[in-house]
Coordinates of C-alpha atoms in Angstrom, one line a residue:
X1 CA -54.3 -55.4 40.3
X2 CA -52.1 -54.2 43.1
X3 CA -48.8 -56.2 41.7
X4 CA -49.5 -54.5 38.3
X5 CA -50.1 -50.9 39.6
X6 CA -46.9 -51.5 42.1
X7 CA -44.9 -52.6 39.1
X8 CA -46.1 -49.5 37.2
X9 CA -44.9 -47.4 39.9
X10 CA -41.4 -48.9 40.0
X11 CA -41.2 -48.3 36.1
X12 CA -42.2 -44.6 36.3
X13 CA -39.7 -44.3 39.0
X14 CA -37.0 -45.8 37.5
X15 CA -37.8 -43.7 34.0
X16 CA -37.6 -40.6 36.4
X17 CA -34.5 -41.1 37.8
X18 CA -32.8 -41.9 34.1
X19 CA -34.4 -38.8 32.9
X20 CA -33.0 -36.5 35.8
X21 CA -29.2 -38.0 35.2
X22 CA -29.5 -37.4 31.3
X23 CA -30.6 -33.9 32.3
X24 CA -27.8 -33.6 34.9
X25 CA -25.3 -34.5 31.8
X26 CA -26.9 -32.1 29.4
X27 CA -27.4 -29.2 31.6
X28 CA -24.4 -26.7 31.2
X29 CA -25.3 -24.9 34.4
X30 CA -25.6 -27.6 37.1
X31 CA -22.3 -27.9 39.3
X32 CA -21.4 -30.3 42.2
X33 CA -21.8 -28.6 45.7
X34 CA -19.0 -26.6 47.4
X35 CA -16.6 -27.6 44.1
X36 CA -14.0 -25.3 42.4
X37 CA -15.5 -23.7 39.3
X38 CA -13.5 -23.6 36.4
X39 CA -13.5 -20.6 34.3
X40 CA -14.3 -22.6 31.0
X41 CA -17.6 -23.6 33.0
X42 CA -18.1 -20.0 34.1
X43 CA -17.9 -18.8 30.3
X44 CA -20.2 -21.3 29.4
X45 CA -23.0 -20.0 31.7
X46 CA -22.4 -16.3 31.2
X47 CA -24.9 -16.0 28.5
X48 CA -27.7 -17.4 30.4
X49 CA -27.2 -14.1 32.9
X50 CA -29.6 -12.3 30.2
X51 CA -32.0 -15.1 29.9
X52 CA -35.6 -14.7 30.1
X53 CA -36.0 -18.1 31.7
X54 CA -35.9 -17.5 35.8
X55 CA -34.5 -20.8 36.5
X56 CA -31.6 -20.6 34.1
X57 CA -30.6 -17.1 34.9
X58 CA -30.7 -17.7 38.6
X59 CA -28.4 -21.1 38.3
X60 CA -26.3 -19.2 35.9
X61 CA -26.0 -16.8 38.7
X62 CA -25.2 -19.1 41.4
X63 CA -22.2 -20.4 39.4
X64 CA -20.8 -16.8 38.7
X65 CA -21.1 -16.0 42.2
X66 CA -19.2 -19.0 43.3
X67 CA -16.6 -18.4 40.8
X68 CA -16.3 -14.3 41.1
X69 CA -13.4 -13.8 43.5
X70 CA -11.3 -16.7 41.9
X71 CA -11.8 -15.6 38.2
X72 CA -12.6 -11.7 38.9
X73 CA -9.8 -10.1 36.4
X74 CA -11.1 -12.3 33.9
X75 CA -14.5 -12.0 34.5
X76 CA -14.3 -8.3 34.5
X77 CA -12.7 -8.3 31.0
X78 CA -15.5 -10.1 29.8
X79 CA -17.8 -7.5 31.2
X80 CA -18.0 -5.2 27.9
X81 CA -19.0 -8.1 25.5
X82 CA -22.0 -9.1 27.6
X83 CA -25.6 -7.8 26.8
X84 CA -26.9 -5.2 28.7
X85 CA -29.3 -7.2 31.0
X86 CA -26.2 -9.6 31.6
X87 CA -23.7 -7.1 32.0
X88 CA -25.8 -5.5 34.9
X89 CA -26.2 -8.7 36.5
X90 CA -22.6 -9.6 36.0
X91 CA -21.4 -6.0 37.5
X92 CA -23.6 -6.4 40.7
X93 CA -22.0 -9.6 41.3
X94 CA -18.5 -8.4 40.8
X95 CA -19.0 -5.1 42.8
X96 CA -20.4 -6.9 45.8
X97 CA -17.4 -9.7 46.0
X98 CA -14.7 -9.5 48.5
X99 CA -12.0 -8.8 45.7
X100 CA -9.7 -6.0 46.0
X101 CA -10.5 -5.1 42.7
X102 CA -14.1 -4.1 43.5
X103 CA -13.3 -0.5 44.3
X104 CA -11.1 0.0 41.2
X105 CA -14.2 -1.5 39.1
X106 CA -16.8 0.7 40.7
X107 CA -14.7 3.5 39.9
X108 CA -14.2 2.9 36.5
X109 CA -18.0 2.3 36.0
X110 CA -18.9 5.6 37.1
X111 CA -16.1 7.5 35.3
X112 CA -17.4 5.9 32.0
X113 CA -19.3 8.3 30.0
X114 CA -21.6 5.5 28.3
X115 CA -22.7 3.6 31.9
X116 CA -26.3 3.4 32.1
X117 CA -28.3 4.7 35.3
X118 CA -28.1 0.8 36.4
X119 CA -24.8 0.2 36.1
X120 CA -24.1 3.4 38.0
X121 CA -26.3 3.1 40.8
X122 CA -24.6 -0.6 41.3
X123 CA -21.2 0.7 41.4
X124 CA -22.4 3.7 43.6
X125 CA -24.2 1.3 46.1
X126 CA -21.2 -1.2 46.0
X127 CA -18.8 1.8 47.0
X128 CA -20.9 3.2 50.3
X129 CA -19.6 0.1 51.8
X130 CA -16.2 -0.3 50.7
X131 CA -12.6 0.6 52.0
X132 CA -12.6 4.8 52.0
X133 CA -8.9 4.5 52.0
X134 CA -8.4 2.5 49.0
X135 CA -10.9 4.5 47.0
X136 CA -9.4 7.7 48.2
X137 CA -5.8 6.1 46.9
X138 CA -7.3 5.6 43.4
X139 CA -9.1 9.0 43.2
X140 CA -5.7 10.7 44.0
X141 CA -3.9 8.6 41.4
X142 CA -6.5 9.3 38.8
X143 CA -6.7 12.9 39.5
X144 CA -3.0 13.1 38.6
X145 CA -3.1 11.7 35.1
X146 CA -2.3 14.4 32.6
X147 CA -4.9 13.1 30.1
X148 CA -8.1 13.0 32.7
X149 CA -11.1 14.1 30.7
X150 CA -13.7 16.5 32.2
X151 CA -16.2 14.0 32.9
X152 CA -13.8 11.7 35.1
X153 CA -12.5 14.6 36.6
X154 CA -15.9 15.7 37.8
X155 CA -16.9 11.8 38.7
X156 CA -13.8 11.7 40.9
X157 CA -14.8 15.0 42.8
X158 CA -18.4 13.8 43.4
X159 CA -16.9 10.6 45.1
X160 CA -14.4 13.0 47.4
X161 CA -17.6 14.2 48.7
X162 CA -18.4 10.7 49.9
X163 CA -15.0 10.1 52.3
X164 CA -15.3 12.4 55.4
X165 CA -11.6 12.7 56.2
X166 CA -9.2 15.3 56.4
X167 CA -6.9 13.8 53.6
X168 CA -9.9 13.8 51.2
X169 CA -10.5 17.3 52.3
X170 CA -6.9 18.3 51.3
X171 CA -7.0 16.6 47.7
X172 CA -10.4 18.6 47.1
X173 CA -8.7 21.8 48.3
X174 CA -6.0 21.2 45.6
X175 CA -8.2 20.3 43.1
X176 CA -10.3 23.5 43.6
X177 CA -6.6 25.6 43.6
X178 CA -6.0 24.1 40.2
X179 CA -9.1 24.3 38.7
X180 CA -9.8 27.2 36.2
X181 CA -13.2 28.2 37.1
X182 CA -16.5 26.5 35.9
X183 CA -18.3 23.4 36.6
X184 CA -15.1 21.7 37.7
X185 CA -14.1 24.3 40.0
X186 CA -17.7 23.7 41.7
X187 CA -17.3 20.1 41.7
X188 CA -14.1 20.1 43.6
X189 CA -15.5 22.9 46.1
X190 CA -18.9 20.9 46.4
X191 CA -16.6 17.8 47.1
X192 CA -15.0 19.5 49.9
X193 CA -18.1 20.9 51.1
X194 CA -19.5 17.7 51.6
X195 CA -16.7 16.2 53.2
X196 CA -16.6 19.2 55.4
X197 CA -20.4 18.9 56.6
X198 CA -19.8 15.3 57.2
X199 CA -17.0 15.7 59.2
X200 CA -16.8 15.9 63.2
X201 CA -14.1 18.4 63.7
X202 CA -13.5 20.3 60.4
X203 CA -14.1 23.8 61.7
X204 CA -11.2 25.5 59.9
X205 CA -12.5 24.3 56.4
X206 CA -15.9 25.6 57.4
X207 CA -14.3 28.7 58.1
X208 CA -12.5 29.0 55.0
X209 CA -15.8 28.1 53.3
X210 CA -17.5 31.0 54.8
X211 CA -14.6 33.4 53.7
X212 CA -14.9 32.4 50.0
X213 CA -18.8 33.2 50.4
X214 CA -20.3 36.2 51.8
X215 CA -23.7 34.4 51.7
X216 CA -22.8 31.1 53.7
X217 CA -24.3 30.4 57.0
X218 CA -22.7 32.4 59.5
X219 CA -23.0 29.6 62.1
X220 CA -20.4 27.4 63.3
X221 CA -19.9 24.0 61.7
X222 CA -21.2 22.0 64.9
X223 CA -24.4 24.1 65.1
X224 CA -25.0 23.3 61.3
X225 CA -24.4 19.1 62.0
X226 CA -26.6 19.4 65.4
X227 CA -29.5 21.1 63.3
X228 CA -29.0 18.6 60.5
X229 CA -29.0 15.4 63.0
X230 CA -32.5 17.1 64.2
X231 CA -33.8 16.1 60.9
X232 CA -34.2 12.4 61.9
X233 CA -36.0 12.9 65.1
X234 CA -39.1 10.2 65.7
X235 CA -42.0 13.0 65.6
X236 CA -43.4 14.5 62.8
X237 CA -43.6 17.8 64.5
X238 CA -40.1 18.1 65.6
X239 CA -38.7 17.1 62.2
X240 CA -40.9 20.0 60.8
X241 CA -39.6 22.5 63.2
X242 CA -36.0 21.3 62.7
X243 CA -36.8 21.9 58.7
X244 CA -37.7 25.6 59.2
X245 CA -34.6 26.1 61.6
X246 CA -32.3 24.7 58.9
X247 CA -33.4 26.8 56.5
X248 CA -33.4 29.9 58.5
X249 CA -29.8 28.7 59.2
X250 CA -29.1 28.1 55.6
X251 CA -30.7 31.0 54.1
X252 CA -29.7 31.4 50.3
X253 CA -26.9 29.4 49.9
X254 CA -27.1 27.0 47.0
X255 CA -24.2 25.3 47.6
X256 CA -24.6 24.2 50.8
X257 CA -28.2 23.0 49.9
X258 CA -26.7 20.9 46.8
X259 CA -24.0 19.3 49.0
X260 CA -26.8 18.4 51.2
X261 CA -28.8 17.4 48.7
X262 CA -25.8 14.2 47.6
X263 CA -26.1 13.3 51.4
X264 CA -26.0 9.3 52.1
X265 CA -28.8 10.4 54.7
X266 CA -32.1 10.5 53.1
X267 CA -33.9 13.1 55.1
X268 CA -31.1 15.3 54.5
X269 CA -31.0 15.0 50.8
X270 CA -34.6 15.2 50.7
X271 CA -34.6 18.3 52.7
X272 CA -32.3 19.9 50.2
X273 CA -34.0 19.0 47.3
X274 CA -37.3 20.1 48.7
X275 CA -35.6 23.5 49.3
X276 CA -33.8 23.6 45.8
X277 CA -37.3 23.5 44.1
X278 CA -38.2 26.5 46.1
X279 CA -35.1 28.5 45.4
X280 CA -32.4 28.5 43.0
X281 CA -29.9 31.5 42.3
X282 CA -29.3 32.3 38.8
X283 CA -25.5 32.3 38.9
X284 CA -25.9 28.4 40.3
X285 CA -28.4 27.8 37.8
X286 CA -25.9 25.2 35.5
X287 CA -24.4 23.9 38.6
X288 CA -27.6 23.0 39.7
X289 CA -28.7 20.9 36.5
X290 CA -25.2 19.0 36.4
X291 CA -25.9 18.0 40.0
X292 CA -29.5 17.0 39.5
X293 CA -28.6 14.8 36.3
X294 CA -26.1 13.1 38.2
X295 CA -28.8 12.3 40.9
X296 CA -31.1 11.3 38.4
X297 CA -28.8 9.2 36.7
X298 CA -26.7 7.6 39.9
X299 CA -29.0 8.3 42.9
X300 CA -31.6 5.9 44.6
X301 CA -35.2 6.0 43.0
X302 CA -36.8 8.3 45.8
X303 CA -33.9 10.9 45.4
X304 CA -33.7 10.6 41.6
X305 CA -37.3 11.6 41.4
X306 CA -37.0 14.3 43.8
X307 CA -33.9 15.5 41.4
X308 CA -36.0 15.7 38.5
X309 CA -38.4 18.0 40.3
X310 CA -35.6 20.4 41.1
X311 CA -34.1 20.1 37.4
X312 CA -37.7 20.9 35.9
X313 CA -38.2 24.0 38.5
X314 CA -34.9 25.2 36.8
X315 CA -34.8 26.6 33.3
X316 CA -33.6 24.9 30.4
X317 CA -29.9 25.7 29.3
X318 CA -29.3 27.2 26.7
X319 CA -27.2 26.6 23.6
X320 CA -23.9 28.4 25.3
X321 CA -25.1 26.4 28.3
X322 CA -25.3 23.3 27.0
X323 CA -21.4 23.6 25.4
X324 CA -20.5 23.8 29.4
X325 CA -22.8 21.3 30.4
X326 CA -22.1 18.5 28.2
X327 CA -18.7 17.5 29.2
X328 CA -19.7 16.6 32.4
X329 CA -22.8 14.7 31.6
X330 CA -23.0 11.0 30.8
X331 CA -23.9 10.0 27.0
X332 CA -27.4 9.0 28.0
X333 CA -28.1 12.1 30.1
X334 CA -26.9 14.3 27.1
X335 CA -29.0 12.8 24.5
X336 CA -32.1 12.8 26.4
X337 CA -31.3 16.3 27.7
X338 CA -31.1 17.2 24.1
X339 CA -34.1 15.3 23.2
X340 CA -36.6 17.7 25.4
X341 CA -34.7 20.6 24.1
X342 CA -35.5 19.7 20.6
X343 CA -39.1 18.7 21.5
X344 CA -39.6 22.1 23.0
X345 CA -38.5 24.1 20.0
X346 CA -36.0 27.2 19.7
X347 CA -38.6 29.8 20.4
X348 CA -39.3 28.0 24.2
X349 CA -37.2 30.5 26.4
X350 CA -38.6 29.2 29.6
X351 CA -36.3 31.7 31.6
X352 CA -37.5 34.6 29.7
X353 CA -41.3 34.0 30.0
X354 CA -40.7 33.3 33.7
X355 CA -39.0 36.7 34.0
X356 CA -41.6 38.6 32.1
X357 CA -44.4 37.0 34.3
X358 CA -42.7 38.3 37.3
X359 CA -41.7 41.5 35.7
X360 CA -45.8 42.2 34.9
X361 CA -46.9 40.8 38.1
X362 CA -44.9 43.3 40.0
X363 CA -46.3 46.3 37.5
X364 CA -50.1 45.1 37.9
X365 CA -50.2 45.0 41.3
X366 CA -49.5 48.6 42.6
X367 CA -51.5 49.8 39.6
X368 CA -54.3 47.2 40.4
X369 CA -54.4 48.8 43.7
X370 CA -54.2 52.6 43.0
X371 CA -56.7 52.5 39.8
X372 CA -58.5 49.6 40.2
X373 CA -59.8 46.9 37.4
X374 CA -61.6 49.1 35.1
X375 CA -58.6 51.2 34.4
X376 CA -57.2 51.2 30.5
X377 CA -53.9 50.9 31.4
X378 CA -54.5 47.8 34.1
X379 CA -56.7 46.0 31.6
X380 CA -54.0 46.3 28.9
X381 CA -51.4 45.3 31.5
X382 CA -54.1 42.2 32.8
X383 CA -54.5 41.4 28.8
X384 CA -50.8 41.1 28.6
X385 CA -50.2 39.2 31.6
X386 CA -52.6 36.6 30.9
X387 CA -51.1 36.1 27.5
X388 CA -47.6 35.6 29.0
X389 CA -49.2 33.0 31.6
X390 CA -50.8 30.9 28.9
X391 CA -47.4 30.8 26.7
X392 CA -45.4 30.1 30.2
X393 CA -48.1 27.4 31.3
X394 CA -47.5 25.8 27.7
X395 CA -43.8 25.7 27.8
X396 CA -43.4 24.6 31.1
X397 CA -45.4 21.8 30.3
X398 CA -43.2 21.1 27.7
X399 CA -40.1 20.9 29.8
X400 CA -42.0 18.9 32.5
X401 CA -43.4 16.7 30.2
X402 CA -40.0 16.2 28.4
X403 CA -38.4 15.1 31.7
X404 CA -41.2 12.7 32.3
X405 CA -40.7 11.2 29.3
X406 CA -37.3 11.1 29.1
X407 CA -35.9 10.2 32.8
X408 CA -38.6 9.2 34.9
X409 CA -38.8 5.8 32.9
X410 CA -35.4 4.8 33.2
X411 CA -35.8 5.6 37.0
X412 CA -38.9 3.7 37.8
X413 CA -37.6 0.8 35.6
X414 CA -34.2 0.5 37.6
X415 CA -34.6 -2.4 40.1
X416 CA -33.3 -1.7 43.5
X417 CA -31.5 -5.1 43.7

């Protein structure tokens, strides 16, 4: 009996070995270890990057990663033809290689109006660890192109702000001098301000900013930077005190808050976003919406969700404001924002309702103190205020619900890989 059992075991082992050999021949993904991978082999596994089968997807990623540097240019050419899921995986692989072309690839991705949130976050994350001099060189050459559209110019300015060097500030100042006002002028100054705050010895640039804006903080750049550093103190009580002191130092300068909102340091960006929820200057309302839309579609999940709260705290753009805002928005952001505005209806003027609510409360308070709640004029005013508040609550619910519906799922659905 034992001999029969041993024979059966040997037959089973032989069958398994034979089957393994057949599978190895038929499987288009398996490759010998450390062997150079031909592009034909890489091209054959590209469709598997979108596979719903984890084993096939992981094996294909392994093959593409091994060949990414050697076949970088061909893989970049193959990117647009890939399905969305495979394109995102391939972009992540290429963006995290050591190839010189990775910086240009990430810049091109962020300058594409049709790039989705996942692609934008991959590119932005990769650029944080890239060669700053190479990125600045590419931005400079792109800004000199005569046919550069508004969206690409705005994105180049946004990336300029991530570079803390005198040369980057010089490029931003030149862009600001050439801008004809509007959101591009704001984007150039925002880039200059972000780079200035992140640079150790940039007091001259900070002084020029203070001269341009009367409501700018009156402190020196060094004092501001020291106050910002205290936001990262280990004790919660110390951090709270640092936030209070910094808020008092910055005052109502929305531009500084917007610059800090895009800081790579989480404590700085979260502090600025919390302040922007509470206070937004009307003349910079459109700039706030533009920055928040960019943060929602590019920032990490935590910051993107906080940016969405800032956008909700603001007022919906009017038709005329949408014409100004549209050139600096991605295609996806534009479609989602227009869907929100359409669902609210044309008679939902949130800004006007908020103003009416503030004006009626300002009128009611002194009358109520002088005459009491039983005065006819006071009672009429209270009824009018209640009606405005009901309408305001309804419209704000539509505005907030639209943002939750259109953007929150996109944010939470983006993996952090």
